[in-house]
Amino acid sequence: MDEQLFWDITLVSAISAIVAGIIYLISIVWSYNDAKKRGVNGLIVALLVAFLAWPLSLIGWIVLRPSKKEYQHH
């Protein structure tokens, strides 16, 4: 393999890993804040999203979360 190609693949892989990590962290923070807005324990939801088969757990939260209307206190 050409040495330049090796370094190009390495760079693309590193950038992809960084972007995926950022998306992972943003999804955890978002799920925490979304759960709190809906009257659910945000820490539990964030931990489940983080450690339970991400991204399937994030999709599960989006599908199963309670509606905002049920938990508005205004």
GROMACS .gro file of N, CA and C in nm:
model
  222
    1MET      N    1   0.086  -0.118   0.000
    1MET     CA    2   0.000   0.000   0.000
    1MET      C    3   0.090   0.124   0.000
    2ASP      N    4   0.048   0.222  -0.073
    2ASP     CA    5   0.121   0.348  -0.080
    2ASP      C    6   0.118   0.417   0.056
    3GLU      N    7   0.229   0.476   0.094
    3GLU     CA    8   0.237   0.539   0.227
    3GLU      C    9   0.140   0.657   0.239
    4GLN      N   10   0.123   0.734   0.133
    4GLN     CA   11   0.031   0.848   0.138
    4GLN      C   12  -0.113   0.800   0.156
    5LEU      N   13  -0.149   0.693   0.089
    5LEU     CA   14  -0.283   0.637   0.104
    5LEU      C   15  -0.305   0.590   0.248
    6PHE      N   16  -0.205   0.529   0.308
    6PHE     CA   17  -0.214   0.486   0.447
    6PHE      C   18  -0.245   0.603   0.539
    7TRP      N   19  -0.173   0.714   0.521
    7TRP     CA   20  -0.195   0.831   0.608
    7TRP      C   21  -0.329   0.897   0.579
    8ASP      N   22  -0.373   0.895   0.454
    8ASP     CA   23  -0.506   0.950   0.421
    8ASP      C   24  -0.616   0.869   0.489
    9ILE      N   25  -0.604   0.737   0.483
    9ILE     CA   26  -0.704   0.651   0.548
    9ILE      C   27  -0.701   0.670   0.700
   10THR      N   28  -0.583   0.684   0.755
   10THR     CA   29  -0.569   0.708   0.899
   10THR      C   30  -0.634   0.839   0.940
   11LEU      N   31  -0.613   0.943   0.862
   11LEU     CA   32  -0.671   1.074   0.893
   11LEU      C   33  -0.824   1.070   0.884
   12VAL      N   34  -0.875   1.009   0.779
   12VAL     CA   35  -1.020   0.999   0.764
   12VAL      C   36  -1.080   0.917   0.878
   13SER      N   37  -1.013   0.810   0.917
   13SER     CA   38  -1.061   0.728   1.028
   13SER      C   39  -1.062   0.806   1.159
   14ALA      N   40  -0.958   0.883   1.184
   14ALA     CA   41  -0.950   0.962   1.307
   14ALA      C   42  -1.059   1.068   1.311
   15ILE      N   43  -1.079   1.137   1.200
   15ILE     CA   44  -1.183   1.240   1.194
   15ILE      C   45  -1.321   1.176   1.212
   16SER      N   46  -1.344   1.062   1.149
   16SER     CA   47  -1.473   0.992   1.164
   16SER      C   48  -1.498   0.951   1.308
   17ALA      N   49  -1.395   0.903   1.376
   17ALA     CA   50  -1.410   0.863   1.516
   17ALA      C   51  -1.441   0.983   1.605
   18ILE      N   52  -1.378   1.095   1.579
   18ILE     CA   53  -1.404   1.217   1.657
   18ILE      C   54  -1.547   1.265   1.635
   19VAL      N   55  -1.591   1.268   1.510
   19VAL     CA   56  -1.729   1.311   1.480
   19VAL      C   57  -1.830   1.216   1.545
   20ALA      N   58  -1.806   1.085   1.536
   20ALA     CA   59  -1.897   0.989   1.599
   20ALA      C   60  -1.901   1.008   1.751
   21GLY      N   61  -1.788   1.036   1.813
   21GLY     CA   62  -1.783   1.060   1.956
   21GLY      C   63  -1.860   1.184   1.996
   22ILE      N   64  -1.848   1.288   1.916
   22ILE     CA   65  -1.921   1.412   1.943
   22ILE      C   66  -2.072   1.389   1.932
   23ILE      N   67  -2.114   1.317   1.828
   23ILE     CA   68  -2.256   1.286   1.811
   23ILE      C   69  -2.307   1.202   1.929
   24TYR      N   70  -2.227   1.108   1.973
   24TYR     CA   71  -2.262   1.023   2.088
   24TYR      C   72  -2.284   1.109   2.213
   25LEU      N   73  -2.191   1.198   2.242
   25LEU     CA   74  -2.203   1.284   2.361
   25LEU      C   75  -2.321   1.379   2.351
   26ILE      N   76  -2.342   1.437   2.234
   26ILE     CA   77  -2.456   1.528   2.215
   26ILE      C   78  -2.588   1.453   2.235
   27SER      N   79  -2.596   1.329   2.188
   27SER     CA   80  -2.721   1.253   2.205
   27SER      C   81  -2.748   1.222   2.351
   28ILE      N   82  -2.644   1.199   2.429
   28ILE     CA   83  -2.662   1.174   2.573
   28ILE      C   84  -2.710   1.300   2.644
   29VAL      N   85  -2.648   1.412   2.615
   29VAL     CA   86  -2.689   1.539   2.677
   29VAL      C   87  -2.831   1.575   2.635
   30TRP      N   88  -2.862   1.557   2.507
   30TRP     CA   89  -2.997   1.588   2.459
   30TRP      C   90  -3.101   1.501   2.528
   31SER      N   91  -3.073   1.371   2.539
   31SER     CA   92  -3.171   1.282   2.603
   31SER      C   93  -3.191   1.317   2.750
   32TYR      N   94  -3.084   1.357   2.818
   32TYR     CA   95  -3.094   1.400   2.959
   32TYR      C   96  -3.187   1.522   2.970
   33ASN      N   97  -3.161   1.624   2.889
   33ASN     CA   98  -3.241   1.746   2.893
   33ASN      C   99  -3.385   1.721   2.850
   34ASP      N  100  -3.404   1.637   2.749
   34ASP     CA  101  -3.539   1.606   2.702
   34ASP      C  102  -3.618   1.532   2.810
   35ALA      N  103  -3.553   1.438   2.877
   35ALA     CA  104  -3.622   1.365   2.983
   35ALA      C  105  -3.663   1.458   3.097
   36LYS      N  106  -3.574   1.548   3.137
   36LYS     CA  107  -3.608   1.642   3.245
   36LYS      C  108  -3.726   1.730   3.206
   37LYS      N  109  -3.730   1.775   3.081
   37LYS     CA  110  -3.842   1.858   3.034
   37LYS      C  111  -3.974   1.782   3.038
   38ARG      N  112  -3.967   1.650   3.027
   38ARG     CA  113  -4.087   1.568   3.024
   38ARG      C  114  -4.121   1.508   3.159
   39GLY      N  115  -4.051   1.549   3.264
   39GLY     CA  116  -4.082   1.502   3.398
   39GLY      C  117  -4.030   1.364   3.430
   40VAL      N  118  -3.928   1.319   3.358
   40VAL     CA  119  -3.869   1.187   3.379
   40VAL      C  120  -3.728   1.207   3.433
   41ASN      N  121  -3.678   1.112   3.510
   41ASN     CA  122  -3.543   1.121   3.565
   41ASN      C  123  -3.441   1.125   3.451
   42GLY      N  124  -3.380   1.241   3.430
   42GLY     CA  125  -3.287   1.260   3.320
   42GLY      C  126  -3.161   1.176   3.330
   43LEU      N  127  -3.113   1.154   3.452
   43LEU     CA  128  -2.990   1.077   3.470
   43LEU      C  129  -3.011   0.932   3.427
   44ILE      N  130  -3.123   0.876   3.465
   44ILE     CA  131  -3.151   0.736   3.427
   44ILE      C  132  -3.162   0.723   3.276
   45VAL      N  133  -3.234   0.815   3.213
   45VAL     CA  134  -3.250   0.809   3.068
   45VAL      C  135  -3.114   0.826   2.999
   46ALA      N  136  -3.034   0.922   3.045
   46ALA     CA  137  -2.903   0.945   2.984
   46ALA      C  138  -2.813   0.823   2.999
   47LEU      N  139  -2.816   0.759   3.115
   47LEU     CA  140  -2.734   0.639   3.135
   47LEU      C  141  -2.781   0.525   3.047
   48LEU      N  142  -2.912   0.509   3.033
   48LEU     CA  143  -2.964   0.405   2.945
   48LEU      C  144  -2.925   0.430   2.800
   49VAL      N  145  -2.937   0.555   2.757
   49VAL     CA  146  -2.898   0.589   2.620
   49VAL      C  147  -2.748   0.565   2.599
   50ALA      N  148  -2.668   0.600   2.700
   50ALA     CA  149  -2.523   0.587   2.686
   50ALA      C  150  -2.476   0.442   2.684
   51PHE      N  151  -2.537   0.357   2.765
   51PHE     CA  152  -2.482   0.223   2.784
   51PHE      C  153  -2.567   0.108   2.731
   52LEU      N  154  -2.683   0.136   2.677
   52LEU     CA  155  -2.772   0.029   2.632
   52LEU      C  156  -2.785   0.034   2.480
   53ALA      N  157  -2.693  -0.026   2.410
   53ALA     CA  158  -2.698  -0.044   2.264
   53ALA      C  159  -2.723   0.085   2.187
   54TRP      N  160  -2.644   0.187   2.217
   54TRP     CA  161  -2.655   0.311   2.140
   54TRP      C  162  -2.627   0.280   1.995
   55PRO      N  163  -2.696   0.330   1.896
   55PRO     CA  164  -2.801   0.432   1.894
   55PRO      C  165  -2.943   0.378   1.908
   56LEU      N  166  -2.957   0.246   1.921
   56LEU     CA  167  -3.092   0.190   1.936
   56LEU      C  168  -3.161   0.243   2.061
   57SER      N  169  -3.085   0.263   2.167
   57SER     CA  170  -3.145   0.316   2.290
   57SER      C  171  -3.193   0.459   2.271
   58LEU      N  172  -3.122   0.538   2.192
   58LEU     CA  173  -3.167   0.675   2.163
   58LEU      C  174  -3.296   0.671   2.083
   59ILE      N  175  -3.303   0.586   1.984
   59ILE     CA  176  -3.425   0.572   1.904
   59ILE      C  177  -3.540   0.524   1.992
   60GLY      N  178  -3.511   0.430   2.083
   60GLY     CA  179  -3.612   0.383   2.177
   60GLY      C  180  -3.666   0.494   2.263
   61TRP      N  181  -3.579   0.582   2.313
   61TRP     CA  182  -3.625   0.694   2.395
   61TRP      C  183  -3.714   0.787   2.313
   62ILE      N  184  -3.674   0.815   2.189
   62ILE     CA  185  -3.753   0.905   2.105
   62ILE      C  186  -3.892   0.846   2.080
   63VAL      N  187  -3.900   0.717   2.060
   63VAL     CA  188  -4.028   0.651   2.031
   63VAL      C  189  -4.114   0.638   2.157
   64LEU      N  190  -4.053   0.603   2.270
   64LEU     CA  191  -4.130   0.571   2.390
   64LEU      C  192  -4.146   0.686   2.490
   65ARG      N  193  -4.081   0.798   2.467
   65ARG     CA  194  -4.087   0.908   2.565
   65ARG      C  195  -4.229   0.961   2.577
   66PRO      N  196  -4.261   1.011   2.697
   66PRO     CA  197  -4.396   1.069   2.716
   66PRO      C  198  -4.407   1.200   2.640
   67SER      N  199  -4.530   1.236   2.606
   67SER     CA  200  -4.548   1.362   2.533
   67SER      C  201  -4.525   1.479   2.627
   68LYS      N  202  -4.484   1.591   2.571
   68LYS     CA  203  -4.459   1.711   2.653
   68LYS      C  204  -4.588   1.762   2.715
   69LYS      N  205  -4.699   1.747   2.647
   69LYS     CA  206  -4.825   1.800   2.696
   69LYS      C  207  -4.862   1.741   2.831
   70GLU      N  208  -4.827   1.614   2.855
   70GLU     CA  209  -4.862   1.550   2.981
   70GLU      C  210  -4.786   1.608   3.099
   71TYR      N  211  -4.671   1.668   3.074
   71TYR     CA  212  -4.585   1.711   3.184
   71TYR      C  213  -4.564   1.862   3.191
   72GLN      N  214  -4.640   1.941   3.118
   72GLN     CA  215  -4.627   2.086   3.129
   72GLN      C  216  -4.693   2.132   3.258
   73HIS      N  217  -4.623   2.217   3.329
   73HIS     CA  218  -4.672   2.263   3.460
   73HIS      C  219  -4.724   2.407   3.454
   74HIS      N  220  -4.761   2.456   3.337
   74HIS     CA  221  -4.807   2.595   3.326
   74HIS      C  222  -4.956   2.604   3.330
   0.00000   0.00000   0.00000
